[in-house]
Amino acid sequence: MTHTTTTDFAGSAGAPIEDVDLLVVGGGKAGKSLAMLRAKKGDRVVMVERDKVGGTCINVACIPTKTLISAARVLREVQGAGAYGVTLPEADGGASALERARIALAALRGRKEAVVGAMVAAHETMFPASGMDFVKGTARFVAERTVEITLTDGSTRRVRGARVLINTGTTPSVPAIEGLAGVPYWTSEDLLALPELPGRLVVLGGGVIGVEMASLMGLLGVPVTVVHAGEHVLDREDADVAAEVTAGLEALGATVLTGARASRVSAAPDGGVVVTAQDGREARGSHLLVALGRSPVTANLGLEAAEVETTERGFIKVDDHLRTSAEGVYAAGDVAGTPQFTHASWNDFRVLRDLLAGEEASTSGRLVPWAVFTTPELGHVGLTEAEARAAGHEVRVAKTPTAAVPRAKTLGRTEGFYKVVVDADTDEILGAAIIGAEASEVVTSVQMAMLGGLTWRQVRDAVITHPTMGEGLNIVLDSLG
């Protein structure tokens, strides 16, 4: 274990350098997991986090978003409860009173903050309990494997790691669109603070964040217009999958403009905003959400001093062992170009865990599923149909409406479809897209089958519990014969 303070000085400040076994810059999923593990094993570990204890996911992404979506779905259930035979006494308004249910914004905000706050508090307990030195401050590299940390009280520390992990994540991108800087707008992080419900929301961008936020607002009764430059929302998905997601948004009252690249944003006379596309189409709203992707947090890290190279977009270059261009320095999670999902960052941790323990591990060839928490949900794993064909596979496609699944009928949630792409020659399952209730859970079954090397015939003939949404896998694969 390394734990020394040397008389070596870096820079004019004259602060002595503290030497540690592991220095983690940024406490995202990979960083905090590795820091706690190595500290428990007896390593001297310093982890620096600027402002989000526990990482982006807990504070301004997955957890608050899904907390709000869960509440919005409850609202929609209450409003539609009459269809399930649920009512109130006539003196209280009967079923029509349920239809008039609305969200209490302060209470919704309070629940979200309570969920986030509890998780942050848990991390503030877990971090010191692991034995790590958790430092709140801003780190900047000043030499190889060495950072200067500006603490919240203005003082500084200098720390050098025998090994270094950079896990600083990403932040919402705000492209240079004419007029955008001159109008008020939200990023996804601003919206999650729930300052108010818009009268009408314009969403710039139809990627994962854009469609999730549009769906959330639609559930809350807010009219939404999505403005997306691509041919369809969720650019990576097959066109039929994107069309079904779009139908879900439209069912919530949203308008979706595709092939609409924003060229100008301006203030409306009524105090709202107007987004004008290159083809002249306009979207007007009281509020504007900019959901045009996320950018890596690398600009002010001093990576040149650490000899860490980045891509043109600013992501840190890594190999399939998450090694950077600098000896002893690793990067993980979003900032390293890992797919921008917490579960992918957690897998980065496992790769690093094994590598630092002297075992072989790699990010190469891993199967990373994803879910989009629109209503209905989209769960996806593996190749799309278009990707499979482009890769040279002889493809067969199984596709069945979610309405064919008995459990969907009992839930009263029949929107969507199950789609599985298989190799016609080998019977290998290449990928799946599932749209419907609990799709984010069902897709894990497909992932496990793929990891286990099961053919589509084996999944088709598996005895799956009835009635469940997972049983839809039997049903969809039966369509292949």
Short mmCIF file of C-alpha atoms in Angstrom, two decimals:
data_model
loop_
_atom_site.label_atom_id
_atom_site.label_comp_id
_atom_site.label_asym_id
_atom_site.label_seq_id
_atom_site.Cartn_x
_atom_site.Cartn_y
_atom_site.Cartn_z
CA MET A 1 0.00 0.00 0.00
CA THR A 2 1.27 3.47 -0.91
CA HIS A 3 0.50 6.34 1.45
CA THR A 4 3.20 8.94 1.59
CA THR A 5 3.60 12.67 1.45
CA THR A 6 6.77 13.60 -0.38
CA THR A 7 8.82 16.78 -0.47
CA ASP A 8 8.46 16.78 -4.24
CA PHE A 9 6.67 19.97 -5.33
CA ALA A 10 4.60 20.48 -8.45
CA GLY A 11 4.07 24.01 -9.62
CA SER A 12 4.45 27.33 -7.92
CA ALA A 13 1.91 26.73 -5.19
CA GLY A 14 4.44 24.68 -3.26
CA ALA A 15 1.95 22.15 -1.91
CA PRO A 16 3.53 18.77 -1.15
CA ILE A 17 2.37 15.88 -3.28
CA GLU A 18 0.46 13.08 -1.62
CA ASP A 19 1.20 9.70 -3.18
CA VAL A 20 -1.60 7.12 -3.25
CA ASP A 21 -2.24 3.75 -4.84
CA LEU A 22 -5.31 4.86 -6.76
CA LEU A 23 -6.49 8.34 -7.70
CA VAL A 24 -10.02 8.53 -9.09
CA VAL A 25 -11.08 11.76 -10.79
CA GLY A 26 -14.87 11.84 -10.98
CA GLY A 27 -17.18 9.65 -8.94
CA GLY A 28 -19.42 8.09 -11.56
CA LYS A 29 -20.55 4.46 -11.48
CA ALA A 30 -17.22 2.99 -12.55
CA GLY A 31 -15.11 5.38 -10.50
CA LYS A 32 -16.93 5.10 -7.18
CA SER A 33 -17.24 1.31 -7.49
CA LEU A 34 -13.53 0.86 -8.12
CA ALA A 35 -12.56 3.36 -5.42
CA MET A 36 -14.62 1.59 -2.75
CA LEU A 37 -13.42 -1.86 -3.79
CA ARG A 38 -9.72 -0.98 -3.81
CA ALA A 39 -10.01 0.92 -0.53
CA LYS A 40 -11.63 -2.09 1.13
CA LYS A 41 -8.71 -4.19 -0.12
CA GLY A 42 -6.30 -1.90 1.72
CA ASP A 43 -5.18 0.47 -1.02
CA ARG A 44 -4.79 4.14 -0.25
CA VAL A 45 -7.47 5.71 -2.48
CA VAL A 46 -8.38 9.32 -3.14
CA MET A 47 -11.54 10.03 -5.13
CA VAL A 48 -12.35 13.57 -6.20
CA GLU A 49 -15.88 14.65 -7.09
CA ARG A 50 -16.78 18.19 -8.07
CA ASP A 51 -20.50 18.42 -7.42
CA LYS A 52 -22.51 15.20 -7.87
CA VAL A 53 -22.00 12.80 -4.99
CA GLY A 54 -22.74 9.35 -6.42
CA GLY A 55 -22.48 10.46 -10.05
CA THR A 56 -24.70 11.80 -12.81
CA CYS A 57 -27.12 8.86 -12.79
CA ILE A 58 -28.26 9.36 -9.22
CA ASN A 59 -28.40 13.14 -9.29
CA VAL A 60 -29.51 14.34 -12.72
CA ALA A 61 -30.23 11.37 -14.95
CA CYS A 62 -31.53 7.81 -14.47
CA ILE A 63 -32.86 7.97 -10.91
CA PRO A 64 -34.69 11.31 -10.89
CA THR A 65 -35.99 10.72 -14.44
CA LYS A 66 -37.44 7.32 -13.66
CA THR A 67 -38.83 8.58 -10.36
CA LEU A 68 -40.75 11.26 -12.23
CA ILE A 69 -41.85 8.86 -14.96
CA SER A 70 -43.15 6.43 -12.34
CA ALA A 71 -45.23 9.19 -10.77
CA ALA A 72 -46.53 10.33 -14.15
CA ARG A 73 -47.57 6.79 -14.99
CA VAL A 74 -49.47 6.57 -11.69
CA LEU A 75 -51.29 9.75 -12.67
CA ARG A 76 -52.26 8.23 -15.99
CA GLU A 77 -53.45 5.05 -14.23
CA VAL A 78 -55.63 7.10 -11.90
CA GLN A 79 -57.08 9.09 -14.78
CA GLY A 80 -57.93 5.89 -16.63
CA ALA A 81 -59.05 3.91 -13.60
CA GLY A 82 -62.68 4.00 -14.69
CA ALA A 83 -61.86 1.59 -17.50
CA TYR A 84 -60.83 -0.95 -14.85
CA GLY A 85 -64.05 -0.59 -12.87
CA VAL A 86 -62.58 1.79 -10.31
CA THR A 87 -64.66 4.76 -9.22
CA LEU A 88 -65.33 7.13 -6.33
CA PRO A 89 -68.59 7.58 -4.47
CA GLU A 90 -71.00 9.71 -6.49
CA ALA A 91 -70.87 12.33 -3.74
CA ASP A 92 -67.16 12.68 -4.50
CA GLY A 93 -67.63 12.92 -8.25
CA GLY A 94 -67.57 9.27 -9.30
CA ALA A 95 -65.27 8.10 -12.07
CA SER A 96 -65.22 11.54 -13.68
CA ALA A 97 -63.40 12.88 -10.62
CA LEU A 98 -60.60 10.39 -11.25
CA GLU A 99 -60.35 11.58 -14.85
CA ARG A 100 -59.71 15.09 -13.54
CA ALA A 101 -56.75 14.01 -11.39
CA ARG A 102 -53.74 16.30 -11.73
CA ILE A 103 -50.18 16.28 -10.50
CA ALA A 104 -49.25 18.24 -7.38
CA LEU A 105 -45.97 19.68 -8.61
CA ALA A 106 -44.48 20.49 -5.21
CA ALA A 107 -45.26 16.99 -3.93
CA LEU A 108 -43.86 15.41 -7.09
CA ARG A 109 -40.71 17.47 -6.74
CA GLY A 110 -40.48 16.50 -3.09
CA ARG A 111 -40.73 12.79 -3.83
CA LYS A 112 -38.05 13.01 -6.50
CA GLU A 113 -35.74 14.95 -4.19
CA ALA A 114 -36.37 12.46 -1.38
CA VAL A 115 -35.40 9.51 -3.57
CA VAL A 116 -32.29 11.27 -4.86
CA GLY A 117 -31.40 12.64 -1.44
CA ALA A 118 -31.59 9.22 0.19
CA MET A 119 -29.27 7.73 -2.40
CA VAL A 120 -26.80 10.60 -2.11
CA ALA A 121 -26.82 10.26 1.69
CA ALA A 122 -26.16 6.54 1.37
CA HIS A 123 -23.11 7.25 -0.76
CA GLU A 124 -21.84 9.83 1.69
CA THR A 125 -21.88 7.05 4.27
CA MET A 126 -20.50 4.29 2.02
CA PHE A 127 -17.56 6.27 0.74
CA PRO A 128 -15.77 6.91 4.05
CA ALA A 129 -16.87 3.49 5.36
CA SER A 130 -14.88 1.87 2.55
CA GLY A 131 -11.71 3.54 3.76
CA MET A 132 -11.27 5.85 0.79
CA ASP A 133 -10.43 9.53 1.10
CA PHE A 134 -13.44 11.16 -0.56
CA VAL A 135 -12.61 14.71 -1.59
CA LYS A 136 -15.17 17.29 -2.69
CA GLY A 137 -13.44 19.65 -5.07
CA THR A 138 -12.31 20.28 -8.63
CA ALA A 139 -9.29 18.40 -9.96
CA ARG A 140 -6.95 19.47 -12.73
CA PHE A 141 -3.93 17.55 -13.94
CA VAL A 142 -0.65 19.37 -13.45
CA ALA A 143 1.75 16.53 -14.29
CA GLU A 144 1.75 12.82 -15.10
CA ARG A 145 -0.77 11.05 -12.83
CA THR A 146 -0.86 14.16 -10.65
CA VAL A 147 -3.75 16.54 -9.96
CA GLU A 148 -4.21 19.74 -8.09
CA ILE A 149 -7.53 19.77 -6.26
CA THR A 150 -9.27 23.01 -5.44
CA LEU A 151 -11.38 22.26 -2.39
CA THR A 152 -14.72 23.82 -1.60
CA ASP A 153 -13.09 26.10 0.98
CA GLY A 154 -10.61 27.44 -1.60
CA SER A 155 -7.58 25.53 -0.35
CA THR A 156 -5.68 23.07 -2.53
CA ARG A 157 -4.22 19.59 -2.38
CA ARG A 158 -1.90 17.81 -4.78
CA VAL A 159 -2.28 14.08 -5.24
CA ARG A 160 -0.36 11.61 -7.40
CA GLY A 161 -1.67 8.13 -8.07
CA ALA A 162 0.32 5.03 -8.88
CA ARG A 163 -2.77 4.36 -10.96
CA VAL A 164 -5.35 6.93 -12.08
CA LEU A 165 -8.91 6.51 -13.26
CA ILE A 166 -10.73 9.34 -15.03
CA ASN A 167 -14.52 9.02 -14.74
CA THR A 168 -15.80 12.57 -15.14
CA GLY A 169 -18.79 11.73 -17.31
CA THR A 170 -20.68 14.04 -19.65
CA THR A 171 -22.82 17.15 -19.51
CA PRO A 172 -25.74 18.28 -21.72
CA SER A 173 -24.66 19.58 -25.12
CA VAL A 174 -25.90 22.99 -26.25
CA PRO A 175 -25.00 23.43 -29.94
CA ALA A 176 -24.51 26.82 -31.52
CA ILE A 177 -27.94 27.43 -33.09
CA GLU A 178 -28.76 30.93 -34.21
CA GLY A 179 -30.67 32.77 -31.50
CA LEU A 180 -30.52 29.98 -28.91
CA ALA A 181 -28.29 31.92 -26.54
CA GLY A 182 -30.78 34.77 -26.56
CA VAL A 183 -33.79 32.85 -25.24
CA PRO A 184 -34.42 30.94 -22.01
CA TYR A 185 -34.08 27.19 -22.40
CA TRP A 186 -33.78 24.06 -20.28
CA THR A 187 -31.38 21.18 -20.54
CA SER A 188 -32.50 17.80 -19.23
CA GLU A 189 -30.84 18.62 -15.92
CA ASP A 190 -32.81 21.86 -15.64
CA LEU A 191 -36.09 20.14 -16.43
CA LEU A 192 -35.52 17.55 -13.69
CA ALA A 193 -35.50 20.37 -11.15
CA LEU A 194 -39.20 20.82 -12.04
CA PRO A 195 -39.35 24.59 -11.62
CA GLU A 196 -42.78 24.58 -13.29
CA LEU A 197 -44.91 22.70 -15.79
CA PRO A 198 -44.76 24.26 -19.25
CA GLY A 199 -47.88 25.46 -21.03
CA ARG A 200 -46.39 23.86 -24.13
CA LEU A 201 -42.94 22.33 -24.44
CA VAL A 202 -40.75 22.26 -27.55
CA VAL A 203 -38.12 19.52 -27.40
CA LEU A 204 -35.06 19.95 -29.59
CA GLY A 205 -33.84 16.43 -30.31
CA GLY A 206 -35.51 13.06 -30.70
CA GLY A 207 -32.86 10.87 -29.13
CA VAL A 208 -33.27 8.87 -25.93
CA ILE A 209 -33.38 11.91 -23.66
CA GLY A 210 -35.69 13.86 -25.94
CA VAL A 211 -38.31 11.14 -26.35
CA GLU A 212 -38.23 10.18 -22.67
CA MET A 213 -38.79 13.77 -21.61
CA ALA A 214 -41.48 14.24 -24.23
CA SER A 215 -43.26 11.14 -22.96
CA LEU A 216 -42.96 12.30 -19.34
CA MET A 217 -44.42 15.68 -20.14
CA GLY A 218 -47.19 14.10 -22.18
CA LEU A 219 -48.17 11.92 -19.24
CA LEU A 220 -48.32 15.05 -17.08
CA GLY A 221 -50.72 16.64 -19.54
CA VAL A 222 -48.26 19.04 -21.18
CA PRO A 223 -48.58 19.48 -24.97
CA VAL A 224 -45.23 18.71 -26.60
CA THR A 225 -43.62 19.22 -30.00
CA VAL A 226 -40.48 17.22 -30.75
CA VAL A 227 -38.17 18.70 -33.40
CA HIS A 228 -35.73 16.12 -34.74
CA ALA A 229 -33.25 16.43 -37.61
CA GLY A 230 -33.16 12.73 -38.49
CA GLU A 231 -35.53 10.73 -40.67
CA HIS A 232 -37.09 9.31 -37.52
CA VAL A 233 -36.63 9.58 -33.77
CA LEU A 234 -34.07 7.31 -32.12
CA ASP A 235 -31.76 7.34 -35.12
CA ARG A 236 -30.10 4.01 -34.36
CA GLU A 237 -33.37 2.05 -34.25
CA ASP A 238 -35.10 0.43 -37.21
CA ALA A 239 -37.73 2.62 -38.82
CA ASP A 240 -40.63 0.45 -37.63
CA VAL A 241 -39.41 0.63 -34.04
CA ALA A 242 -39.04 4.41 -34.23
CA ALA A 243 -42.52 4.68 -35.77
CA GLU A 244 -44.03 2.76 -32.87
CA VAL A 245 -42.28 4.99 -30.34
CA THR A 246 -43.57 8.00 -32.27
CA ALA A 247 -47.09 6.57 -32.15
CA GLY A 248 -46.75 6.30 -28.39
CA LEU A 249 -45.78 9.95 -28.15
CA GLU A 250 -48.64 10.99 -30.41
CA ALA A 251 -51.07 9.01 -28.25
CA LEU A 252 -49.99 11.27 -25.38
CA GLY A 253 -50.77 14.35 -27.46
CA ALA A 254 -47.28 15.07 -28.77
CA THR A 255 -46.44 16.34 -32.25
CA VAL A 256 -43.27 14.89 -33.77
CA LEU A 257 -41.48 16.76 -36.57
CA THR A 258 -38.78 14.68 -38.27
CA GLY A 259 -36.35 15.79 -40.96
CA ALA A 260 -36.51 19.13 -39.18
CA ARG A 261 -33.05 20.50 -38.45
CA ALA A 262 -33.33 23.59 -36.29
CA SER A 263 -31.76 26.61 -37.93
CA ARG A 264 -33.01 29.39 -35.68
CA VAL A 265 -34.54 29.95 -32.25
CA SER A 266 -36.31 33.19 -31.44
CA ALA A 267 -38.50 34.75 -28.79
CA ALA A 268 -42.22 34.72 -29.50
CA PRO A 269 -44.29 37.88 -28.98
CA ASP A 270 -46.20 36.16 -26.18
CA GLY A 271 -42.99 35.47 -24.30
CA GLY A 272 -42.53 31.90 -25.48
CA VAL A 273 -40.09 30.51 -28.02
CA VAL A 274 -40.20 29.69 -31.72
CA VAL A 275 -37.96 27.05 -33.27
CA THR A 276 -37.60 27.34 -37.04
CA ALA A 277 -36.33 24.42 -39.10
CA GLN A 278 -34.25 24.74 -42.25
CA ASP A 279 -37.29 23.82 -44.34
CA GLY A 280 -39.35 26.62 -42.78
CA ARG A 281 -41.47 24.56 -40.41
CA GLU A 282 -41.97 26.10 -36.99
CA ALA A 283 -42.58 24.80 -33.49
CA ARG A 284 -43.88 27.17 -30.82
CA GLY A 285 -44.01 26.72 -27.09
CA SER A 286 -43.88 28.39 -23.72
CA HIS A 287 -40.68 26.50 -22.87
CA LEU A 288 -37.78 24.96 -24.78
CA LEU A 289 -35.86 21.81 -23.86
CA VAL A 290 -32.51 21.30 -25.59
CA ALA A 291 -31.94 17.54 -25.73
CA LEU A 292 -29.21 17.26 -28.35
CA GLY A 293 -26.88 14.80 -26.72
CA ARG A 294 -24.14 15.06 -24.11
CA SER A 295 -20.54 16.25 -24.25
CA PRO A 296 -17.56 14.85 -22.33
CA VAL A 297 -16.30 16.67 -19.24
CA THR A 298 -12.67 17.01 -20.32
CA ALA A 299 -12.17 20.64 -21.37
CA ASN A 300 -10.70 21.89 -18.08
CA LEU A 301 -9.05 18.75 -16.78
CA GLY A 302 -5.53 19.64 -17.95
CA LEU A 303 -5.22 16.38 -19.84
CA GLU A 304 -2.28 17.68 -21.84
CA ALA A 305 -0.22 17.82 -18.67
CA ALA A 306 -1.11 14.19 -18.02
CA GLU A 307 -0.31 13.22 -21.64
CA VAL A 308 -3.83 11.84 -22.05
CA GLU A 309 -5.13 12.06 -25.62
CA THR A 310 -8.71 12.83 -26.61
CA THR A 311 -10.80 12.45 -29.76
CA GLU A 312 -11.95 15.37 -31.89
CA ARG A 313 -15.16 15.46 -29.85
CA GLY A 314 -13.23 15.57 -26.59
CA PHE A 315 -13.77 11.99 -25.39
CA ILE A 316 -10.75 10.26 -23.89
CA LYS A 317 -9.13 7.71 -26.18
CA VAL A 318 -8.96 4.24 -24.63
CA ASP A 319 -8.23 0.71 -25.80
CA ASP A 320 -10.36 -2.32 -24.95
CA HIS A 321 -8.66 -2.47 -21.56
CA LEU A 322 -9.72 1.14 -20.86
CA ARG A 323 -6.09 2.27 -20.94
CA THR A 324 -5.41 5.81 -22.10
CA SER A 325 -2.34 7.05 -23.95
CA ALA A 326 -0.65 7.75 -20.60
CA GLU A 327 1.01 4.95 -18.65
CA GLY A 328 -0.98 3.99 -15.57
CA VAL A 329 -3.98 6.14 -16.48
CA TYR A 330 -7.37 4.63 -17.27
CA ALA A 331 -10.69 6.17 -18.26
CA ALA A 332 -14.17 4.72 -17.93
CA GLY A 333 -17.82 5.50 -18.46
CA ASP A 334 -19.26 8.19 -20.71
CA VAL A 335 -16.07 10.26 -20.83
CA ALA A 336 -14.23 7.30 -22.38
CA GLY A 337 -16.78 6.83 -25.13
CA THR A 338 -18.47 3.92 -23.39
CA PRO A 339 -22.18 3.66 -24.37
CA GLN A 340 -23.91 6.29 -22.25
CA PHE A 341 -25.70 3.95 -19.87
CA THR A 342 -24.96 3.45 -16.19
CA HIS A 343 -24.94 -0.32 -16.65
CA ALA A 344 -22.20 0.02 -19.28
CA SER A 345 -20.13 2.13 -16.90
CA TRP A 346 -20.65 -0.49 -14.22
CA ASN A 347 -19.30 -3.08 -16.62
CA ASP A 348 -16.28 -0.84 -17.17
CA PHE A 349 -15.74 -1.12 -13.41
CA ARG A 350 -15.77 -4.91 -13.62
CA VAL A 351 -13.19 -4.83 -16.40
CA LEU A 352 -10.95 -2.59 -14.31
CA ARG A 353 -11.58 -4.65 -11.18
CA ASP A 354 -10.24 -7.73 -12.91
CA LEU A 355 -7.35 -5.98 -14.65
CA LEU A 356 -6.11 -4.44 -11.40
CA ALA A 357 -6.35 -7.86 -9.79
CA GLY A 358 -4.05 -9.28 -12.47
CA GLU A 359 -6.79 -11.06 -14.40
CA GLU A 360 -7.69 -10.76 -18.07
CA ALA A 361 -10.68 -8.61 -18.96
CA SER A 362 -11.79 -6.52 -21.91
CA THR A 363 -14.65 -4.38 -23.17
CA SER A 364 -14.42 -6.08 -26.55
CA GLY A 365 -17.52 -7.91 -27.76
CA ARG A 366 -19.71 -7.17 -24.78
CA LEU A 367 -23.47 -7.23 -25.19
CA VAL A 368 -24.94 -3.97 -23.89
CA PRO A 369 -28.74 -3.71 -23.79
CA TRP A 370 -30.64 -0.48 -23.37
CA ALA A 371 -34.10 0.73 -22.50
CA VAL A 372 -36.00 3.88 -23.37
CA PHE A 373 -38.56 4.69 -20.69
CA THR A 374 -41.21 6.15 -22.89
CA THR A 375 -44.78 4.96 -22.41
CA PRO A 376 -44.87 2.28 -23.72
CA GLU A 377 -41.27 1.30 -23.02
CA LEU A 378 -38.68 0.18 -25.54
CA GLY A 379 -36.16 -2.48 -24.60
CA HIS A 380 -33.37 -3.34 -27.03
CA VAL A 381 -30.44 -5.71 -27.15
CA GLY A 382 -28.07 -6.70 -29.93
CA LEU A 383 -28.31 -5.76 -33.59
CA THR A 384 -31.16 -3.98 -35.30
CA GLU A 385 -32.57 -5.58 -38.43
CA ALA A 386 -30.73 -3.02 -40.57
CA GLU A 387 -27.44 -3.61 -38.73
CA ALA A 388 -27.77 -7.36 -39.08
CA ARG A 389 -28.34 -7.13 -42.83
CA ALA A 390 -25.47 -4.66 -43.21
CA ALA A 391 -23.20 -7.10 -41.36
CA GLY A 392 -23.92 -9.74 -43.99
CA HIS A 393 -26.27 -12.00 -42.06
CA GLU A 394 -29.04 -13.90 -43.82
CA VAL A 395 -31.82 -12.59 -41.63
CA ARG A 396 -35.20 -13.82 -40.49
CA VAL A 397 -37.43 -11.47 -38.50
CA ALA A 398 -40.07 -12.52 -35.99
CA LYS A 399 -42.59 -9.82 -35.18
CA THR A 400 -45.82 -9.95 -33.18
CA PRO A 401 -48.07 -7.24 -31.74
CA THR A 402 -47.83 -6.85 -27.98
CA ALA A 403 -51.61 -7.18 -28.05
CA ALA A 404 -51.10 -10.92 -28.72
CA VAL A 405 -49.53 -11.38 -25.28
CA PRO A 406 -52.19 -12.46 -22.73
CA ARG A 407 -50.59 -10.51 -19.89
CA ALA A 408 -50.75 -7.32 -21.97
CA LYS A 409 -54.50 -7.84 -22.31
CA THR A 410 -54.93 -8.22 -18.54
CA LEU A 411 -52.88 -5.09 -17.95
CA GLY A 412 -54.84 -3.14 -20.53
CA ARG A 413 -51.52 -2.17 -22.09
CA THR A 414 -51.52 -3.61 -25.59
CA GLU A 415 -49.48 -0.99 -27.46
CA GLY A 416 -46.27 -1.99 -29.21
CA PHE A 417 -44.74 -5.14 -30.65
CA TYR A 418 -42.08 -7.78 -30.08
CA LYS A 419 -39.41 -8.03 -32.76
CA VAL A 420 -36.58 -10.58 -32.80
CA VAL A 421 -33.87 -10.74 -35.46
CA VAL A 422 -32.26 -14.13 -36.04
CA ASP A 423 -29.64 -15.62 -38.35
CA ALA A 424 -31.39 -17.82 -40.91
CA ASP A 425 -28.38 -20.12 -41.29
CA THR A 426 -27.35 -20.68 -37.66
CA ASP A 427 -30.59 -19.96 -35.72
CA GLU A 428 -28.56 -17.51 -33.60
CA ILE A 429 -30.49 -14.67 -32.00
CA LEU A 430 -28.90 -11.47 -33.30
CA GLY A 431 -31.01 -8.87 -31.54
CA ALA A 432 -34.43 -7.86 -30.30
CA ALA A 433 -36.55 -4.76 -29.88
CA ILE A 434 -39.53 -5.00 -27.56
CA ILE A 435 -42.10 -2.25 -27.16
CA GLY A 436 -44.73 -2.56 -24.48
CA ALA A 437 -45.34 -2.79 -20.77
CA GLU A 438 -42.27 -3.99 -18.86
CA ALA A 439 -40.19 -4.14 -22.05
CA SER A 440 -37.15 -2.98 -20.09
CA GLU A 441 -37.43 -6.16 -18.01
CA VAL A 442 -38.37 -8.58 -20.80
CA VAL A 443 -35.35 -7.66 -22.91
CA THR A 444 -33.06 -9.00 -20.18
CA SER A 445 -34.39 -12.49 -20.91
CA VAL A 446 -33.32 -12.11 -24.53
CA GLN A 447 -29.92 -10.87 -23.41
CA MET A 448 -29.43 -13.90 -21.15
CA ALA A 449 -30.42 -16.21 -24.01
CA MET A 450 -27.91 -14.53 -26.29
CA LEU A 451 -25.15 -14.70 -23.69
CA GLY A 452 -25.93 -18.37 -23.15
CA GLY A 453 -25.82 -19.13 -26.86
CA LEU A 454 -29.42 -20.34 -27.02
CA THR A 455 -30.96 -20.58 -30.47
CA TRP A 456 -34.27 -18.96 -31.22
CA ARG A 457 -35.85 -22.42 -31.31
CA GLN A 458 -34.72 -23.12 -27.74
CA VAL A 459 -36.23 -19.84 -26.53
CA ARG A 460 -39.41 -20.52 -28.51
CA ASP A 461 -39.80 -23.89 -26.79
CA ALA A 462 -38.81 -22.74 -23.29
CA VAL A 463 -41.52 -23.13 -20.65
CA ILE A 464 -42.10 -19.50 -19.66
CA THR A 465 -44.52 -18.59 -16.88
CA HIS A 466 -48.06 -17.73 -17.98
CA PRO A 467 -49.35 -15.05 -18.02
CA THR A 468 -46.28 -12.82 -18.09
CA MET A 469 -44.89 -10.31 -20.53
CA GLY A 470 -41.89 -12.62 -20.90
CA GLU A 471 -44.22 -15.20 -22.42
CA GLY A 472 -44.35 -12.93 -25.43
CA LEU A 473 -40.98 -14.40 -26.43
CA ASN A 474 -42.66 -17.79 -26.96
CA ILE A 475 -45.37 -16.13 -28.98
CA VAL A 476 -43.19 -13.99 -31.23
CA LEU A 477 -40.73 -16.81 -31.99
CA ASP A 478 -43.61 -19.17 -32.77
CA SER A 479 -44.19 -16.98 -35.82
CA LEU A 480 -40.94 -18.29 -37.32
CA GLY A 481 -42.36 -21.83 -37.43
#
